[in-house]
PDB file of C-alpha atoms and ligand atoms in Angstrom:
ATOM      1  CA  MET M   1       0.641  -0.019  -0.154  1.00  0.00           C
ATOM      2  CA  ARG M   2       1.475   3.649  -1.310  1.00  0.00           C
ATOM      3  CA  ASP M   3       1.481   5.954   1.647  1.00  0.00           C
ATOM      4  CA  PRO M   4      -0.191   9.121   0.993  1.00  0.00           C
ATOM      5  CA  ALA M   5       1.831  11.468   1.978  1.00  0.00           C
ATOM      6  CA  SER M   6       3.971  10.279  -0.541  1.00  0.00           C
ATOM      7  CA  ILE M   7       1.400  10.072  -2.885  1.00  0.00           C
ATOM      8  CA  ARG M   8       0.125  13.600  -2.761  1.00  0.00           C
ATOM      9  CA  ARG M   9       4.295  15.402  -2.466  1.00  0.00           C
ATOM     10  CA  LEU M  10       3.757  13.691  -6.621  1.00  0.00           C
ATOM     11  CA  TYR M  11       0.936  15.486  -7.611  1.00  0.00           C
ATOM     12  CA  GLY M  12       1.580  18.907  -7.293  1.00  0.00           C
ATOM     13  CA  ARG M  13      -1.479  21.226  -6.209  1.00  0.00           C
ATOM     14  CA  SER M  14      -4.533  19.416  -7.701  1.00  0.00           C
ATOM     15  CA  LYS M  15      -6.936  21.920  -8.015  1.00  0.00           C
ATOM     16  CA  GLY M  16      -6.631  25.758  -9.498  1.00  0.00           C
ATOM     17  CA  ARG M  17      -8.821  28.575 -10.663  1.00  0.00           C
ATOM     18  CA  PRO M  18     -12.527  27.901  -9.589  1.00  0.00           C
ATOM     19  CA  LEU M  19     -14.935  26.355 -12.835  1.00  0.00           C
ATOM     20  CA  ARG M  20     -16.714  27.807 -14.148  1.00  0.00           C
ATOM     21  CA  ALA M  21     -20.872  26.375 -14.826  1.00  0.00           C
ATOM     22  CA  SER M  22     -20.115  24.289 -17.766  1.00  0.00           C
ATOM     23  CA  GLN M  23     -17.508  23.001 -16.981  1.00  0.00           C
ATOM     24  CA  ALA M  24     -19.149  21.658 -13.527  1.00  0.00           C
ATOM     25  CA  ALA M  25     -21.331  20.359 -15.210  1.00  0.00           C
ATOM     26  CA  LEU M  26     -19.179  18.131 -17.398  1.00  0.00           C
ATOM     27  CA  ILE M  27     -17.451  17.605 -13.463  1.00  0.00           C
ATOM     28  CA  GLU M  28     -20.799  16.339 -12.603  1.00  0.00           C
ATOM     29  CA  ARG M  29     -22.440  14.326 -15.566  1.00  0.00           C
ATOM     30  CA  LEU M  30     -19.879  13.366 -17.797  1.00  0.00           C
ATOM     31  CA  TYR M  31     -16.661  12.554 -15.360  1.00  0.00           C
ATOM     32  CA  PRO M  32     -19.059  10.065 -13.509  1.00  0.00           C
ATOM     33  CA  ALA M  33     -20.773   8.132 -16.764  1.00  0.00           C
ATOM     34  CA  ILE M  34     -16.175   7.314 -18.183  1.00  0.00           C
ATOM     35  CA  ALA M  35     -14.589   7.740 -13.921  1.00  0.00           C
ATOM     36  CA  VAL M  36     -12.721   4.510 -13.172  1.00  0.00           C
ATOM     37  CA  PRO M  37     -14.013   2.798 -11.409  1.00  0.00           C
ATOM     38  CA  GLU M  38     -13.105   3.811  -7.979  1.00  0.00           C
ATOM     39  CA  GLU M  39     -12.235   0.182  -5.822  1.00  0.00           C
ATOM     40  CA  GLY M  40     -12.116  -3.440  -7.380  1.00  0.00           C
ATOM     41  CA  PRO M  41      -8.988  -5.400  -9.888  1.00  0.00           C
ATOM     42  CA  LEU M  42      -9.744  -3.636 -13.448  1.00  0.00           C
ATOM     43  CA  SER M  43      -9.626  -4.778 -16.521  1.00  0.00           C
ATOM     44  CA  ALA M  44     -10.493  -3.871 -20.498  1.00  0.00           C
ATOM     45  CA  SER M  45     -13.703  -5.406 -20.139  1.00  0.00           C
ATOM     46  CA  ALA M  46     -14.666  -4.287 -16.600  1.00  0.00           C
ATOM     47  CA  LEU M  47     -13.783  -0.906 -18.220  1.00  0.00           C
ATOM     48  CA  PHE M  48     -14.780  -1.130 -22.299  1.00  0.00           C
ATOM     49  CA  GLY M  49     -17.622  -3.727 -22.181  1.00  0.00           C
ATOM     50  CA  HIS M  50     -14.933  -6.076 -24.208  1.00  0.00           C
ATOM     51  CA  ASP M  51     -10.585  -7.254 -24.652  1.00  0.00           C
ATOM     52  CA  LEU M  52      -8.999  -4.197 -26.339  1.00  0.00           C
ATOM     53  CA  PRO M  53      -5.295  -3.066 -26.485  1.00  0.00           C
ATOM     54  CA  LEU M  54      -5.134  -0.585 -23.555  1.00  0.00           C
ATOM     55  CA  HIS M  55      -3.029   2.508 -22.616  1.00  0.00           C
ATOM     56  CA  PHE M  56      -2.443   4.290 -20.414  1.00  0.00           C
ATOM     57  CA  GLU M  57      -1.402   7.728 -19.230  1.00  0.00           C
ATOM     58  CA  ILE M  58       0.004   9.346 -16.462  1.00  0.00           C
ATOM     59  CA  GLY M  59      -0.449  12.664 -15.646  1.00  0.00           C
ATOM     60  CA  PHE M  60      -2.080  13.614 -18.787  1.00  0.00           C
ATOM     61  CA  GLY M  61      -2.452  17.390 -17.460  1.00  0.00           C
ATOM     62  CA  ALA M  62      -5.495  19.054 -20.290  1.00  0.00           C
ATOM     63  CA  GLY M  63      -5.655  15.777 -21.990  1.00  0.00           C
ATOM     64  CA  GLU M  64      -4.596  17.116 -25.152  1.00  0.00           C
ATOM     65  CA  HIS M  65      -2.531  13.890 -25.803  1.00  0.00           C
ATOM     66  CA  LEU M  66      -5.063  11.538 -24.561  1.00  0.00           C
ATOM     67  CA  ALA M  67      -7.879  12.898 -26.628  1.00  0.00           C
ATOM     68  CA  GLY M  68      -5.632  12.832 -29.282  1.00  0.00           C
ATOM     69  CA  ARG M  69      -4.304   9.594 -29.469  1.00  0.00           C
ATOM     70  CA  ALA M  70      -8.658   7.429 -28.369  1.00  0.00           C
ATOM     71  CA  ASP M  71      -9.387   9.609 -31.981  1.00  0.00           C
ATOM     72  CA  MET M  72      -6.091   7.906 -33.836  1.00  0.00           C
ATOM     73  CA  LEU M  73      -7.173   4.403 -32.305  1.00  0.00           C
ATOM     74  CA  PRO M  74     -10.755   4.415 -31.893  1.00  0.00           C
ATOM     75  CA  ASP M  75     -10.940   0.914 -31.200  1.00  0.00           C
ATOM     76  CA  HIS M  76      -8.149   0.243 -28.290  1.00  0.00           C
ATOM     77  CA  GLY M  77      -8.801   2.054 -24.640  1.00  0.00           C
ATOM     78  CA  PHE M  78      -6.918   4.536 -23.496  1.00  0.00           C
ATOM     79  CA  ILE M  79      -7.028   5.159 -19.386  1.00  0.00           C
ATOM     80  CA  GLY M  80      -5.624   8.447 -18.326  1.00  0.00           C
ATOM     81  CA  CYS M  81      -5.161   9.781 -14.665  1.00  0.00           C
ATOM     82  CA  GLU M  82      -4.694  13.199 -13.416  1.00  0.00           C
ATOM     83  CA  PRO M  83      -5.034  14.698  -9.696  1.00  0.00           C
ATOM     84  CA  PHE M  84      -6.042  18.652 -11.136  1.00  0.00           C
ATOM     85  CA  LEU M  85      -8.993  19.657 -11.252  1.00  0.00           C
ATOM     86  CA  ASN M  86      -8.173  21.653 -13.801  1.00  0.00           C
ATOM     87  CA  GLY M  87      -6.598  18.781 -15.708  1.00  0.00           C
ATOM     88  CA  VAL M  88      -9.835  16.730 -16.017  1.00  0.00           C
ATOM     89  CA  VAL M  89     -11.686  19.667 -17.104  1.00  0.00           C
ATOM     90  CA  GLY M  90      -9.641  19.977 -20.115  1.00  0.00           C
ATOM     91  CA  ALA M  91      -9.703  16.200 -20.504  1.00  0.00           C
ATOM     92  CA  LEU M  92     -13.418  16.005 -20.286  1.00  0.00           C
ATOM     93  CA  GLN M  93     -14.311  18.564 -23.129  1.00  0.00           C
ATOM     94  CA  HIS M  94     -12.021  16.597 -25.537  1.00  0.00           C
ATOM     95  CA  VAL M  95     -13.649  13.710 -24.689  1.00  0.00           C
ATOM     96  CA  ARG M  96     -17.029  15.898 -25.458  1.00  0.00           C
ATOM     97  CA  ASP M  97     -16.035  17.617 -28.441  1.00  0.00           C
ATOM     98  CA  LYS M  98     -14.149  14.428 -30.223  1.00  0.00           C
ATOM     99  CA  HIS M  99     -17.342  11.901 -28.943  1.00  0.00           C
ATOM    100  CA  LEU M 100     -14.999   9.682 -27.692  1.00  0.00           C
ATOM    101  CA  THR M 101     -16.086   6.517 -26.787  1.00  0.00           C
ATOM    102  CA  ASN M 102     -12.520   5.196 -25.766  1.00  0.00           C
ATOM    103  CA  VAL M 103     -11.496   7.083 -22.815  1.00  0.00           C
ATOM    104  CA  ARG M 104     -11.583   6.779 -19.212  1.00  0.00           C
ATOM    105  CA  LEU M 105     -10.627   8.370 -16.959  1.00  0.00           C
ATOM    106  CA  HIS M 106      -9.324   9.452 -12.803  1.00  0.00           C
ATOM    107  CA  MET M 107      -8.860  12.396 -11.393  1.00  0.00           C
ATOM    108  CA  GLY M 108      -6.035  11.559  -8.849  1.00  0.00           C
ATOM    109  CA  ASP M 109      -3.079   9.155  -8.184  1.00  0.00           C
ATOM    110  CA  ALA M 110      -2.296   7.257 -11.499  1.00  0.00           C
ATOM    111  CA  LEU M 111       0.222   4.594  -9.526  1.00  0.00           C
ATOM    112  CA  GLY M 112      -3.004   3.590  -7.546  1.00  0.00           C
ATOM    113  CA  VAL M 113      -5.037   2.314 -10.470  1.00  0.00           C
ATOM    114  CA  LEU M 114      -2.515   1.497 -12.510  1.00  0.00           C
ATOM    115  CA  GLU M 115      -1.444  -1.719  -9.627  1.00  0.00           C
ATOM    116  CA  ARG M 116      -5.551  -2.351 -10.199  1.00  0.00           C
ATOM    117  CA  LEU M 117      -4.284  -3.566 -13.749  1.00  0.00           C
ATOM    118  CA  PRO M 118      -3.866  -7.520 -14.101  1.00  0.00           C
ATOM    119  CA  ASP M 119      -0.164  -7.723 -15.488  1.00  0.00           C
ATOM    120  CA  ALA M 120       1.442  -7.951 -18.787  1.00  0.00           C
ATOM    121  CA  SER M 121      -2.279  -5.804 -20.192  1.00  0.00           C
ATOM    122  CA  LEU M 122      -0.992  -2.409 -21.542  1.00  0.00           C
ATOM    123  CA  ALA M 123      -0.044  -1.985 -24.786  1.00  0.00           C
ATOM    124  CA  PHE M 124       1.175   1.564 -24.103  1.00  0.00           C
ATOM    125  CA  VAL M 125       2.187   3.758 -21.182  1.00  0.00           C
ATOM    126  CA  TYR M 126       2.579   7.489 -21.218  1.00  0.00           C
ATOM    127  CA  LEU M 127       4.752  10.150 -19.009  1.00  0.00           C
ATOM    128  CA  LEU M 128       4.951  13.250 -20.897  1.00  0.00           C
ATOM    129  CA  HIS M 129       6.455  16.115 -19.357  1.00  0.00           C
ATOM    130  CA  PRO M 130       7.055  14.336 -15.488  1.00  0.00           C
ATOM    131  CA  ASP M 131       7.035  17.150 -12.571  1.00  0.00           C
ATOM    132  CA  PRO M 132      11.065  17.687 -12.541  1.00  0.00           C
ATOM    133  CA  TRP M 133      11.516  17.471  -8.896  1.00  0.00           C
ATOM    134  CA  PRO M 134      14.707  19.416 -10.262  1.00  0.00           C
ATOM    135  CA  LYS M 135      16.523  18.871  -6.586  1.00  0.00           C
ATOM    136  CA  ALA M 136      18.926  16.247  -5.665  1.00  0.00           C
ATOM    137  CA  ARG M 137      17.003  15.917  -2.858  1.00  0.00           C
ATOM    138  CA  HIS M 138      13.661  15.688  -4.614  1.00  0.00           C
ATOM    139  CA  GLU M 139      14.916  13.286  -7.004  1.00  0.00           C
ATOM    140  CA  LYS M 140      13.324  10.137  -5.528  1.00  0.00           C
ATOM    141  CA  ARG M 141       9.820  11.353  -6.084  1.00  0.00           C
ATOM    142  CA  ARG M 142      10.241  11.611  -9.424  1.00  0.00           C
ATOM    143  CA  MET M 143       7.725   8.893 -11.408  1.00  0.00           C
ATOM    144  CA  VAL M 144      11.326   7.887 -13.248  1.00  0.00           C
ATOM    145  CA  ASN M 145      12.657   6.168 -10.355  1.00  0.00           C
ATOM    146  CA  PRO M 146      12.821   1.469  -9.681  1.00  0.00           C
ATOM    147  CA  GLY M 147       9.434   1.540  -7.754  1.00  0.00           C
ATOM    148  CA  PRO M 148       7.290   2.970 -10.617  1.00  0.00           C
ATOM    149  CA  LEU M 149       9.097   1.701 -13.463  1.00  0.00           C
ATOM    150  CA  ASP M 150       9.068  -1.359 -11.897  1.00  0.00           C
ATOM    151  CA  MET M 151       5.265  -1.385 -11.806  1.00  0.00           C
ATOM    152  CA  ILE M 152       5.199   0.075 -14.950  1.00  0.00           C
ATOM    153  CA  ALA M 153       7.567  -2.659 -16.334  1.00  0.00           C
ATOM    154  CA  ALA M 154       4.758  -5.399 -14.818  1.00  0.00           C
ATOM    155  CA  LYS M 155       1.565  -3.785 -16.301  1.00  0.00           C
ATOM    156  CA  LEU M 156       3.045  -3.646 -19.705  1.00  0.00           C
ATOM    157  CA  ARG M 157       2.861  -7.083 -21.806  1.00  0.00           C
ATOM    158  CA  PRO M 158       6.081  -7.680 -23.903  1.00  0.00           C
ATOM    159  CA  GLY M 159       6.946  -5.409 -26.622  1.00  0.00           C
ATOM    160  CA  GLY M 160       4.858  -2.972 -25.069  1.00  0.00           C
ATOM    161  CA  GLU M 161       5.729   0.605 -25.438  1.00  0.00           C
ATOM    162  CA  PHE M 162       6.603   3.214 -22.808  1.00  0.00           C
ATOM    163  CA  ARG M 163       7.038   6.560 -23.734  1.00  0.00           C
ATOM    164  CA  LEU M 164       8.373   9.631 -21.978  1.00  0.00           C
ATOM    165  CA  GLY M 165       8.960  13.651 -23.013  1.00  0.00           C
ATOM    166  CA  THR M 166      10.422  15.818 -20.729  1.00  0.00           C
ATOM    167  CA  ASP M 167      12.377  19.331 -21.942  1.00  0.00           C
ATOM    168  CA  ASP M 168      13.922  18.896 -18.315  1.00  0.00           C
ATOM    169  CA  PRO M 169      17.746  18.281 -19.125  1.00  0.00           C
ATOM    170  CA  THR M 170      18.169  17.458 -15.358  1.00  0.00           C
ATOM    171  CA  TYR M 171      14.857  15.018 -15.972  1.00  0.00           C
ATOM    172  CA  CYS M 172      16.346  13.969 -19.528  1.00  0.00           C
ATOM    173  CA  ARG M 173      20.231  12.923 -18.485  1.00  0.00           C
ATOM    174  CA  TRP M 174      18.620  11.426 -15.076  1.00  0.00           C
ATOM    175  CA  ALA M 175      15.547   9.318 -17.401  1.00  0.00           C
ATOM    176  CA  MET M 176      18.921   8.587 -19.762  1.00  0.00           C
ATOM    177  CA  MET M 177      20.927   7.251 -16.905  1.00  0.00           C
ATOM    178  CA  VAL M 178      17.570   4.789 -14.633  1.00  0.00           C
ATOM    179  CA  MET M 179      16.266   3.512 -17.929  1.00  0.00           C
ATOM    180  CA  GLY M 180      19.505   2.694 -19.356  1.00  0.00           C
ATOM    181  CA  ALA M 181      20.713   0.599 -16.003  1.00  0.00           C
ATOM    182  CA  ARG M 182      17.281  -1.453 -16.729  1.00  0.00           C
ATOM    183  CA  ARG M 183      17.002  -4.341 -18.764  1.00  0.00           C
ATOM    184  CA  ASP M 184      13.464  -5.012 -18.881  1.00  0.00           C
ATOM    185  CA  PHE M 185      13.156  -2.000 -22.088  1.00  0.00           C
ATOM    186  CA  GLU M 186      14.930  -1.446 -24.831  1.00  0.00           C
ATOM    187  CA  TRP M 187      15.800   2.116 -26.306  1.00  0.00           C
ATOM    188  CA  LEU M 188      14.479   2.263 -29.240  1.00  0.00           C
ATOM    189  CA  ALA M 189      16.612   5.248 -30.963  1.00  0.00           C
ATOM    190  CA  GLU M 190      18.941   4.616 -33.571  1.00  0.00           C
ATOM    191  CA  THR M 191      19.806   8.179 -34.447  1.00  0.00           C
ATOM    192  CA  PRO M 192      19.699  11.258 -32.481  1.00  0.00           C
ATOM    193  CA  ALA M 193      16.769  12.564 -34.594  1.00  0.00           C
ATOM    194  CA  ASP M 194      14.864   9.286 -33.649  1.00  0.00           C
ATOM    195  CA  PHE M 195      14.060  11.737 -30.161  1.00  0.00           C
ATOM    196  CA  LEU M 196      15.633  15.518 -31.444  1.00  0.00           C
ATOM    197  CA  THR M 197      12.035  14.968 -33.329  1.00  0.00           C
ATOM    198  CA  ARG M 198       8.407  13.997 -32.265  1.00  0.00           C
ATOM    199  CA  PRO M 199       7.790  10.500 -33.742  1.00  0.00           C
ATOM    200  CA  GLY M 200       4.315   9.599 -35.469  1.00  0.00           C
ATOM    201  CA  GLY M 201       1.302   9.331 -33.498  1.00  0.00           C
ATOM    202  CA  TRP M 202       2.985  12.022 -30.453  1.00  0.00           C
ATOM    203  CA  PRO M 203       0.430  14.098 -30.491  1.00  0.00           C
ATOM    204  CA  GLU M 204       1.648  17.575 -28.786  1.00  0.00           C
ATOM    205  CA  THR M 205       0.965  18.445 -24.966  1.00  0.00           C
ATOM    206  CA  ARG M 206       0.595  21.586 -23.857  1.00  0.00           C
ATOM    207  CA  TYR M 207       3.526  21.547 -21.606  1.00  0.00           C
ATOM    208  CA  GLU M 208       5.341  20.892 -24.301  1.00  0.00           C
ATOM    209  CA  ALA M 209       3.842  23.254 -26.010  1.00  0.00           C
ATOM    210  CA  LYS M 210       4.672  25.214 -23.718  1.00  0.00           C
ATOM    211  CA  ALA M 211       8.315  24.448 -24.013  1.00  0.00           C
ATOM    212  CA  ARG M 212       8.695  24.912 -27.426  1.00  0.00           C
ATOM    213  CA  ARG M 213       7.948  28.597 -27.037  1.00  0.00           C
ATOM    214  CA  GLU M 214      10.216  29.082 -24.821  1.00  0.00           C
ATOM    215  CA  GLY M 215      13.112  27.731 -27.012  1.00  0.00           C
ATOM    216  CA  HIS M 216      13.361  24.518 -24.841  1.00  0.00           C
ATOM    217  CA  GLN M 217      15.232  21.584 -26.335  1.00  0.00           C
ATOM    218  CA  VAL M 218      11.927  18.147 -26.008  1.00  0.00           C
ATOM    219  CA  TRP M 219      13.150  15.297 -25.961  1.00  0.00           C
ATOM    220  CA  TYR M 220      10.904  11.699 -26.833  1.00  0.00           C
ATOM    221  CA  PHE M 221      11.756   8.597 -25.554  1.00  0.00           C
ATOM    222  CA  ARG M 222      10.328   5.365 -26.493  1.00  0.00           C
ATOM    223  CA  TYR M 223      11.320   2.025 -24.623  1.00  0.00           C
ATOM    224  CA  ARG M 224      10.437  -1.595 -26.080  1.00  0.00           C
ATOM    225  CA  ARG M 225       9.598  -3.679 -22.488  1.00  0.00           C
ATOM    226  CA  VAL M 226      11.415  -6.282 -23.916  1.00  0.00           C
TER     227      VAL M 226
HETATM  228  C1  SAM C 301       4.841  18.863 -15.819  1.00  0.00           C
HETATM  229  S1  SAM C 301       2.830  18.319 -15.949  1.00  0.00           S
HETATM  230  C2  SAM C 301       2.738  17.721 -17.629  1.00  0.00           C
HETATM  231  C3  SAM C 301       1.093  17.615 -17.836  1.00  0.00           C
HETATM  232  C4  SAM C 301       0.932  16.922 -18.970  1.00  0.00           C
HETATM  233  N1  SAM C 301       1.707  15.151 -19.717  1.00  0.00           N
HETATM  234  C5  SAM C 301       1.623  17.580 -20.789  1.00  0.00           C
HETATM  235  O1  SAM C 301       2.991  17.456 -21.049  1.00  0.00           O
HETATM  236  O2  SAM C 301       1.715  18.968 -20.865  1.00  0.00           O
HETATM  237  C6  SAM C 301       2.596  17.051 -15.242  1.00  0.00           C
HETATM  238  C7  SAM C 301       0.866  16.377 -14.012  1.00  0.00           C
HETATM  239  O3  SAM C 301       1.155  15.279 -14.043  1.00  0.00           O
HETATM  240  C8  SAM C 301       0.779  15.078 -12.859  1.00  0.00           C
HETATM  241  N2  SAM C 301       1.529  13.935 -11.998  1.00  0.00           N
HETATM  242  C9  SAM C 301       1.664  14.507 -10.669  1.00  0.00           C
HETATM  243  N3  SAM C 301       1.491  13.105  -9.758  1.00  0.00           N
HETATM  244  C10 SAM C 301       1.291  12.267 -10.958  1.00  0.00           C
HETATM  245  C11 SAM C 301       0.448  11.331  -9.997  1.00  0.00           C
HETATM  246  N4  SAM C 301       0.934   9.937  -9.204  1.00  0.00           N
HETATM  247  N5  SAM C 301      -0.363  10.032 -10.741  1.00  0.00           N
HETATM  248  C12 SAM C 301      -0.543  11.157 -11.892  1.00  0.00           C
HETATM  249  N6  SAM C 301      -0.547  12.638 -12.385  1.00  0.00           N
HETATM  250  C13 SAM C 301       0.295  13.164 -11.551  1.00  0.00           C
HETATM  251  C14 SAM C 301       1.027  16.404 -12.830  1.00  0.00           C
HETATM  252  O4  SAM C 301      -0.893  17.075 -11.744  1.00  0.00           O
HETATM  253  C15 SAM C 301       0.849  17.557 -13.048  1.00  0.00           C
HETATM  254  O5  SAM C 301      -0.313  17.769 -14.551  1.00  0.00           O
END
């Protein structure tokens, strides 16, 4: 069982601007219809009514990537987790506007949902612009660490893919070091262009767009579960 205090530390803030009436209505009506059940084991059939390839996004922000991928792959099921209320509202707006029926959301910690999925059940896991926790004394709070990565590895099926994006140079170096030491993931890069340019089928997130506007390099890592 994960310590709730440590889970809260991973999140940062969970509520920002007050919601407009139309946004509050999305939380009251659409969210319950597509929310991941709060308890019990999870599976593709339990969430979507039948077996299909499952994708899982950790910290989807305002949901641009999650909704973009779900729109691209209507026969796949997408689970997105994000504790930030205004971000969940953003994702709900995308779900409504794109008429997506293949998305399930959880407003809260991703790892608590991930651990309820069967081992080897996921085709893709996405971690885009995770909170950098730049100070060395906070590096244990980074999502790219043995605990979360062991769980991601367990839940990905062999051949499944873990995608990680960041514009933070410290996180980039950290991720290359931590991922490079693992035998259960193979880095799918043959040339620098493979991690310096956004691969196809990788919709841009809000954080990525902001990073680019500010002139930052963005790194795109794709790892295959061995
Ligand atoms: C820097 S933002 C990036 C958001 C989005 N991925 C993007 O690229 O625009 C990091 C996000 O991770 C979320 N987050 C942090 N810890 C989390 C956790 N344990 N489970 C789910 N989301 C988490 C935060 O709430 C925040 O929205």
